[in-house]
Amino acid sequence: MIRRWSEQVHYNLMLLPGIVLVLLFSVWPMGGIILAFKDFSPTKGIWGSSWVGWENYELLFDTPVAMQVFTNTVVIALMKMTIGFVVPIVFALMLNELRIRWFKRTMQTIVYLPHFLSWVLIAGILRDMFAIDGIVNEWLHSQFGLEPTMFLAEHFWFRTIIIGSDVWKEFGFGTIVYLAALTAINPSLYEAAEIDGASRMKKLRYITLPGIVPMIVLVGTLSMQNVLNAGFDQIFNLYNTLVYDSSDIIDTYVYRAGLEEGRFEIATAVGLLKSAISFVLVVSSYALASRFANYRIF
Amino acid sequence: MTKSAKWTAFALASLLFLTTACSGGGGNNNNGASPSAPSSEAPPASSGSASPSASPVEAIDPFGKYPETVEFTTVRPVANNPQFPEGQSYEENDFNKFMQDQLNVKPKIVWTSPQDGGAYNKKLQLAINGNDIPDVFQIVDTSPTAVLSTLKRLVDADMIEDLTEVYEQYASPQMKEAFGSADNAVLDLFKVDGKLYALPGQNSLENFNFVWVREDWRKKLGLPEPKTLDDVIALAQAFKDKDPYGDGKTVPIAMQMEKEAAGLFGPGFLFDQFGAYPDLFYKNDAGEVAFGGIQPGIKDGLKVLSQLYKGGLVEKDIALKDTGKLQELLASGRAGIVGQAWWGVWYPLFMTLQNVPDADWKPYIIPSKLNGKINYGTTLPVNGILVVKKGFKNPELPIKWLNVYNDPQHDEFFMKLGQDKFKDANDKEPILWGMGVNSTDKITKEAKQIVGAVNGTVDPSTLPVTNKDAYNHIKKYIDELQDQPQAASKNMLQWQNTRSWYDAMGSAAQYELNVVYSAFDGQTPTMEKKLTALKDLQMKAYHSMIMKSTDIDADFDKFASDWKSQGGDEILAEIAEALKK
């Protein structure tokens, strides 16, 4: 044992910079979460401020909109997760069936580009497109004679746009993961199926799909940690008074009530609550992944 | 985008006070102290520092120059993409240099941030929470309540100096008189446990609403001048029907529901008609604290608004409009009617003229049908406060700075500088903390003099220098209009002075002003917890009543009871309790 250590010591030393970085920038700042249980005073600092127990959480749940905000967060996040989960799979399978290589490549590149755009930018474009005199309303009017709708001021349309644009922005990135998984399927399986006279649909059903099931399960279970992340950047840049009912999420509410007034303790309290719930979800999704997809990190 | 629009407006309005509205003597700063009373204690303003032997270190002199340069750190809100004359900046400019000559103090700006979008406030909050504040700084926000809550946090954390004593010692007589004009209410607001922790600026009280009308359109369509709310609506209807802009793109009334900038583009002129004040906690006739936003007057106002909405007189997406979008509308010349205070032509209405040279905006005051007066609900007229970091060795410095800045004998210097050298700058007055400390009736008084001079009842030569400037512009405008009666003068300054001073304030002077003050500008515990949510509730309810409701009476009652049960009643009780003390 000791001999092995001395032989490996230089390898272990190579770990050192990484460990220091993590300790310094990830572990150490976590001490700040005690702010969630304090009445923060800048001069006294984080440690010196007085303890208030659960008061910040009571304050949070005392507000009449807290329930609504939580519901919105979960609903929006779940819908984004579900649709954002299905679309890349379908799209990857469709791309996989394409025989024209250059077209496949081009499509792949195009659909994953939006992933790199910021929400500020996309929100600006969406606002103009869906404005009352915007391109969408004009098109609907000229094609179908429909009266202009205020898409961004109606609950239904607002959520649709939020979810739709999120899926549009991210599905290309998810697709790449599945395309990678598809290349790992052994081609001899297809050849064997061909000899047996399987149709294209049959091959899809009995070879391709089962081939990527582990990846599907993995991506699906791991995405559970996002159940409280409904997307601050996106909603904050798009929403307005009229759709608070259906789209005000934890993060945007905290921003308005907490950060704009500089009440960091409230913001920390919510952040910690979110982290705690997410932690539970990550652990359970990892357990699920290891059970159904045989996925293990360690 | 712009909470800031209001502050830009304030900044411009105070610029206006400065350039046209100051009442003091016309001494030239190069001549040193004028014999005028408030500054009789001031030493000569020459930079020679002639009397170092007077040992001014301990001497208390509101205008006294420091024997050695005092450097201090500060921060400031700035214009987007600031443009200055060659070689000038926010830190180094003729305004600040002048203050340095006067007081021998030198600011060092640690950081700047645009006022636009409330960026300055957010950055300031971060600095405060990080316990990293400069020596002297300004807190500005959308309401006295918001300013006060920041101040309270600073006091609780023991981060700022108690200014009670230095205020008594160093505030100039003129400053004390100005605060006294409102019974020191503005000062009292910023006292915590009887101690003064901040030096507030004070506006005068003329920000009530006018109805601004595209006068060239009105004349083109041969319509009468509006005298009542019905006339205004008829005018809007005519703008819609006759479409003077063309292409069906005329926007008869450009409006937003006070989403970001209270008052600017707001429906205030309409609510005033019904004596309704959507954001105000005030004492009603029975002497009880009431919230303006749930009073029956609001319901009447909403009914009219809903009519306007359904008739297409305001834009369909009114709920999505912010100040920036409405400014675009103004700049493109599509808007016909806008609610705005008397300084509207200085900002933002001049934007129309930049692109449509023949356009003209004219203000009309519409007295309420209820009482024949001009109804005006307002919080205390605070325009930001200055605080001093705990331990800074010259806590009196900002007071002396504002003494000099607000000293009437320097009016002409500041005015000329802004008009000549900084003519093309987009921050025409880049002076640190350009806060006015004005008496609350200042503008009314000035307006009476100016209008009197134009109408020949006051001798123009008796006007103070800055008002003379306004008088000259107005005189020229009116004379020229007789020779060439087209829409607006090609000289923006002449037009702006005429429309704001002569037309707006002049016509308002014929009516009695019914000011309803907020009863309470502080913050109660429940306000801290629930006011954000209640404001959301209110805006949501108003919008949906205007845009969708079929039965406003029922919906309004529901909103009012929701508002009360979700914390409103508690807040009202807390305010009543606080007022008893």
PDB file of C-alpha atoms in Angstrom, chain A residues 74-205:
ATOM      1  CA  VAL A  74     -43.024  23.315 -11.346  1.00  0.00           C
ATOM      2  CA  VAL A  75     -45.580  23.360 -14.154  1.00  0.00           C
ATOM      3  CA  ILE A  76     -43.409  25.329 -16.564  1.00  0.00           C
ATOM      4  CA  ALA A  77     -40.322  23.302 -15.725  1.00  0.00           C
ATOM      5  CA  LEU A  78     -42.147  19.974 -16.095  1.00  0.00           C
ATOM      6  CA  MET A  79     -43.618  20.916 -19.454  1.00  0.00           C
ATOM      7  CA  LYS A  80     -40.275  22.134 -20.691  1.00  0.00           C
ATOM      8  CA  MET A  81     -38.674  18.897 -19.494  1.00  0.00           C
ATOM      9  CA  THR A  82     -41.279  16.631 -21.065  1.00  0.00           C
ATOM     10  CA  ILE A  83     -41.424  18.286 -24.438  1.00  0.00           C
ATOM     11  CA  GLY A  84     -37.731  19.069 -24.395  1.00  0.00           C
ATOM     12  CA  PHE A  85     -37.179  15.381 -23.661  1.00  0.00           C
ATOM     13  CA  VAL A  86     -39.261  13.953 -26.484  1.00  0.00           C
ATOM     14  CA  VAL A  87     -38.351  16.312 -29.297  1.00  0.00           C
ATOM     15  CA  PRO A  88     -34.596  15.557 -29.452  1.00  0.00           C
ATOM     16  CA  ILE A  89     -35.267  11.801 -29.508  1.00  0.00           C
ATOM     17  CA  VAL A  90     -37.722  12.069 -32.373  1.00  0.00           C
ATOM     18  CA  PHE A  91     -35.509  14.470 -34.215  1.00  0.00           C
ATOM     19  CA  ALA A  92     -32.413  12.321 -33.763  1.00  0.00           C
ATOM     20  CA  LEU A  93     -34.271   9.268 -35.046  1.00  0.00           C
ATOM     21  CA  MET A  94     -35.482  11.220 -38.062  1.00  0.00           C
ATOM     22  CA  LEU A  95     -32.011  12.523 -38.829  1.00  0.00           C
ATOM     23  CA  ASN A  96     -30.690   9.005 -38.476  1.00  0.00           C
ATOM     24  CA  GLU A  97     -32.964   7.803 -41.221  1.00  0.00           C
ATOM     25  CA  LEU A  98     -31.624  10.384 -43.652  1.00  0.00           C
ATOM     26  CA  ARG A  99     -29.313   9.048 -46.289  1.00  0.00           C
ATOM     27  CA  ILE A 100     -28.003  12.345 -47.638  1.00  0.00           C
ATOM     28  CA  ARG A 101     -24.969  12.931 -45.511  1.00  0.00           C
ATOM     29  CA  TRP A 102     -24.330  16.631 -46.177  1.00  0.00           C
ATOM     30  CA  PHE A 103     -27.935  17.495 -45.475  1.00  0.00           C
ATOM     31  CA  LYS A 104     -27.834  15.580 -42.225  1.00  0.00           C
ATOM     32  CA  ARG A 105     -24.687  17.371 -41.146  1.00  0.00           C
ATOM     33  CA  THR A 106     -26.062  20.795 -42.056  1.00  0.00           C
ATOM     34  CA  MET A 107     -29.318  20.188 -40.200  1.00  0.00           C
ATOM     35  CA  GLN A 108     -27.432  19.031 -37.162  1.00  0.00           C
ATOM     36  CA  THR A 109     -25.367  22.212 -37.102  1.00  0.00           C
ATOM     37  CA  ILE A 110     -28.283  24.523 -37.715  1.00  0.00           C
ATOM     38  CA  VAL A 111     -30.515  23.140 -34.973  1.00  0.00           C
ATOM     39  CA  TYR A 112     -27.893  23.330 -32.306  1.00  0.00           C
ATOM     40  CA  LEU A 113     -26.779  26.889 -33.019  1.00  0.00           C
ATOM     41  CA  PRO A 114     -29.591  28.578 -31.019  1.00  0.00           C
ATOM     42  CA  HIS A 115     -28.152  26.948 -27.923  1.00  0.00           C
ATOM     43  CA  PHE A 116     -25.402  29.555 -28.036  1.00  0.00           C
ATOM     44  CA  LEU A 117     -27.648  32.615 -28.292  1.00  0.00           C
ATOM     45  CA  SER A 118     -28.482  34.521 -25.124  1.00  0.00           C
ATOM     46  CA  TRP A 119     -32.046  34.843 -23.927  1.00  0.00           C
ATOM     47  CA  VAL A 120     -31.790  38.613 -23.949  1.00  0.00           C
ATOM     48  CA  LEU A 121     -31.293  38.484 -27.681  1.00  0.00           C
ATOM     49  CA  ILE A 122     -33.936  35.855 -28.370  1.00  0.00           C
ATOM     50  CA  ALA A 123     -36.448  37.604 -26.124  1.00  0.00           C
ATOM     51  CA  GLY A 124     -36.001  40.801 -28.116  1.00  0.00           C
ATOM     52  CA  ILE A 125     -36.674  38.948 -31.358  1.00  0.00           C
ATOM     53  CA  LEU A 126     -39.671  37.109 -29.890  1.00  0.00           C
ATOM     54  CA  ARG A 127     -41.179  40.319 -28.538  1.00  0.00           C
ATOM     55  CA  ASP A 128     -41.017  41.925 -31.952  1.00  0.00           C
ATOM     56  CA  MET A 129     -42.304  38.835 -33.732  1.00  0.00           C
ATOM     57  CA  PHE A 130     -45.280  38.359 -31.441  1.00  0.00           C
ATOM     58  CA  ALA A 131     -46.139  42.036 -31.004  1.00  0.00           C
ATOM     59  CA  ILE A 132     -49.598  43.160 -31.976  1.00  0.00           C
ATOM     60  CA  ASP A 133     -48.253  44.609 -35.220  1.00  0.00           C
ATOM     61  CA  GLY A 134     -45.555  41.964 -35.482  1.00  0.00           C
ATOM     62  CA  ILE A 135     -44.832  39.489 -38.229  1.00  0.00           C
ATOM     63  CA  VAL A 136     -46.832  36.614 -36.707  1.00  0.00           C
ATOM     64  CA  ASN A 137     -50.029  38.605 -36.349  1.00  0.00           C
ATOM     65  CA  GLU A 138     -49.636  40.068 -39.823  1.00  0.00           C
ATOM     66  CA  TRP A 139     -49.178  36.638 -41.322  1.00  0.00           C
ATOM     67  CA  LEU A 140     -52.162  35.176 -39.464  1.00  0.00           C
ATOM     68  CA  HIS A 141     -54.226  38.125 -40.613  1.00  0.00           C
ATOM     69  CA  SER A 142     -53.243  37.936 -44.269  1.00  0.00           C
ATOM     70  CA  GLN A 143     -53.490  34.127 -44.481  1.00  0.00           C
ATOM     71  CA  PHE A 144     -56.485  33.366 -42.332  1.00  0.00           C
ATOM     72  CA  GLY A 145     -58.046  36.759 -41.683  1.00  0.00           C
ATOM     73  CA  LEU A 146     -57.575  36.348 -37.947  1.00  0.00           C
ATOM     74  CA  GLU A 147     -57.841  39.317 -35.594  1.00  0.00           C
ATOM     75  CA  PRO A 148     -54.496  40.287 -34.013  1.00  0.00           C
ATOM     76  CA  THR A 149     -53.825  38.596 -30.666  1.00  0.00           C
ATOM     77  CA  MET A 150     -51.600  39.853 -27.893  1.00  0.00           C
ATOM     78  CA  PHE A 151     -49.635  36.655 -27.602  1.00  0.00           C
ATOM     79  CA  LEU A 152     -47.387  37.836 -24.803  1.00  0.00           C
ATOM     80  CA  ALA A 153     -50.301  39.075 -22.703  1.00  0.00           C
ATOM     81  CA  GLU A 154     -52.409  35.908 -22.771  1.00  0.00           C
ATOM     82  CA  HIS A 155     -51.744  33.160 -20.273  1.00  0.00           C
ATOM     83  CA  PHE A 156     -52.087  30.315 -22.725  1.00  0.00           C
ATOM     84  CA  TRP A 157     -50.001  31.825 -25.492  1.00  0.00           C
ATOM     85  CA  PHE A 158     -47.385  33.158 -23.141  1.00  0.00           C
ATOM     86  CA  ARG A 159     -46.684  29.743 -21.684  1.00  0.00           C
ATOM     87  CA  THR A 160     -46.777  28.211 -25.124  1.00  0.00           C
ATOM     88  CA  ILE A 161     -44.198  30.695 -26.340  1.00  0.00           C
ATOM     89  CA  ILE A 162     -42.051  30.202 -23.244  1.00  0.00           C
ATOM     90  CA  ILE A 163     -42.046  26.444 -23.626  1.00  0.00           C
ATOM     91  CA  GLY A 164     -41.868  26.444 -27.405  1.00  0.00           C
ATOM     92  CA  SER A 165     -38.944  28.820 -27.591  1.00  0.00           C
ATOM     93  CA  ASP A 166     -37.084  26.932 -24.890  1.00  0.00           C
ATOM     94  CA  VAL A 167     -37.506  23.672 -26.750  1.00  0.00           C
ATOM     95  CA  TRP A 168     -36.498  25.334 -30.012  1.00  0.00           C
ATOM     96  CA  LYS A 169     -33.367  26.751 -28.393  1.00  0.00           C
ATOM     97  CA  GLU A 170     -32.205  23.565 -26.710  1.00  0.00           C
ATOM     98  CA  PHE A 171     -33.384  20.546 -28.688  1.00  0.00           C
ATOM     99  CA  GLY A 172     -30.501  20.652 -31.150  1.00  0.00           C
ATOM    100  CA  PHE A 173     -28.043  20.245 -28.331  1.00  0.00           C
ATOM    101  CA  GLY A 174     -29.914  17.235 -26.953  1.00  0.00           C
ATOM    102  CA  THR A 175     -30.073  15.745 -30.419  1.00  0.00           C
ATOM    103  CA  ILE A 176     -26.291  15.512 -30.583  1.00  0.00           C
ATOM    104  CA  VAL A 177     -26.197  13.276 -27.527  1.00  0.00           C
ATOM    105  CA  TYR A 178     -28.610  10.824 -29.153  1.00  0.00           C
ATOM    106  CA  LEU A 179     -26.818  10.938 -32.479  1.00  0.00           C
ATOM    107  CA  ALA A 180     -23.663   9.962 -30.643  1.00  0.00           C
ATOM    108  CA  ALA A 181     -25.478   7.080 -28.974  1.00  0.00           C
ATOM    109  CA  LEU A 182     -26.827   5.967 -32.356  1.00  0.00           C
ATOM    110  CA  THR A 183     -23.347   5.635 -33.838  1.00  0.00           C
ATOM    111  CA  ALA A 184     -22.544   3.153 -31.070  1.00  0.00           C
ATOM    112  CA  ILE A 185     -25.108   0.650 -32.309  1.00  0.00           C
ATOM    113  CA  ASN A 186     -23.434  -2.312 -33.919  1.00  0.00           C
ATOM    114  CA  PRO A 187     -24.033  -2.178 -37.736  1.00  0.00           C
ATOM    115  CA  SER A 188     -24.042  -5.967 -37.936  1.00  0.00           C
ATOM    116  CA  LEU A 189     -27.412  -5.925 -36.192  1.00  0.00           C
ATOM    117  CA  TYR A 190     -28.874  -3.980 -39.106  1.00  0.00           C
ATOM    118  CA  GLU A 191     -27.250  -6.314 -41.606  1.00  0.00           C
ATOM    119  CA  ALA A 192     -28.717  -9.306 -39.849  1.00  0.00           C
ATOM    120  CA  ALA A 193     -32.133  -7.644 -39.790  1.00  0.00           C
ATOM    121  CA  GLU A 194     -31.851  -6.874 -43.491  1.00  0.00           C
ATOM    122  CA  ILE A 195     -31.168 -10.525 -44.249  1.00  0.00           C
ATOM    123  CA  ASP A 196     -34.195 -11.455 -42.189  1.00  0.00           C
ATOM    124  CA  GLY A 197     -36.223  -9.071 -44.358  1.00  0.00           C
ATOM    125  CA  ALA A 198     -37.029  -6.418 -41.729  1.00  0.00           C
ATOM    126  CA  SER A 199     -38.639  -3.226 -42.974  1.00  0.00           C
ATOM    127  CA  ARG A 200     -37.315   0.211 -42.067  1.00  0.00           C
ATOM    128  CA  MET A 201     -39.951   0.700 -39.405  1.00  0.00           C
ATOM    129  CA  LYS A 202     -39.165  -2.678 -37.929  1.00  0.00           C
ATOM    130  CA  LYS A 203     -35.448  -1.873 -37.787  1.00  0.00           C
ATOM    131  CA  LEU A 204     -36.248   1.381 -36.037  1.00  0.00           C
ATOM    132  CA  ARG A 205     -38.473  -0.352 -33.563  1.00  0.00           C
TER     133      ARG A 205
END
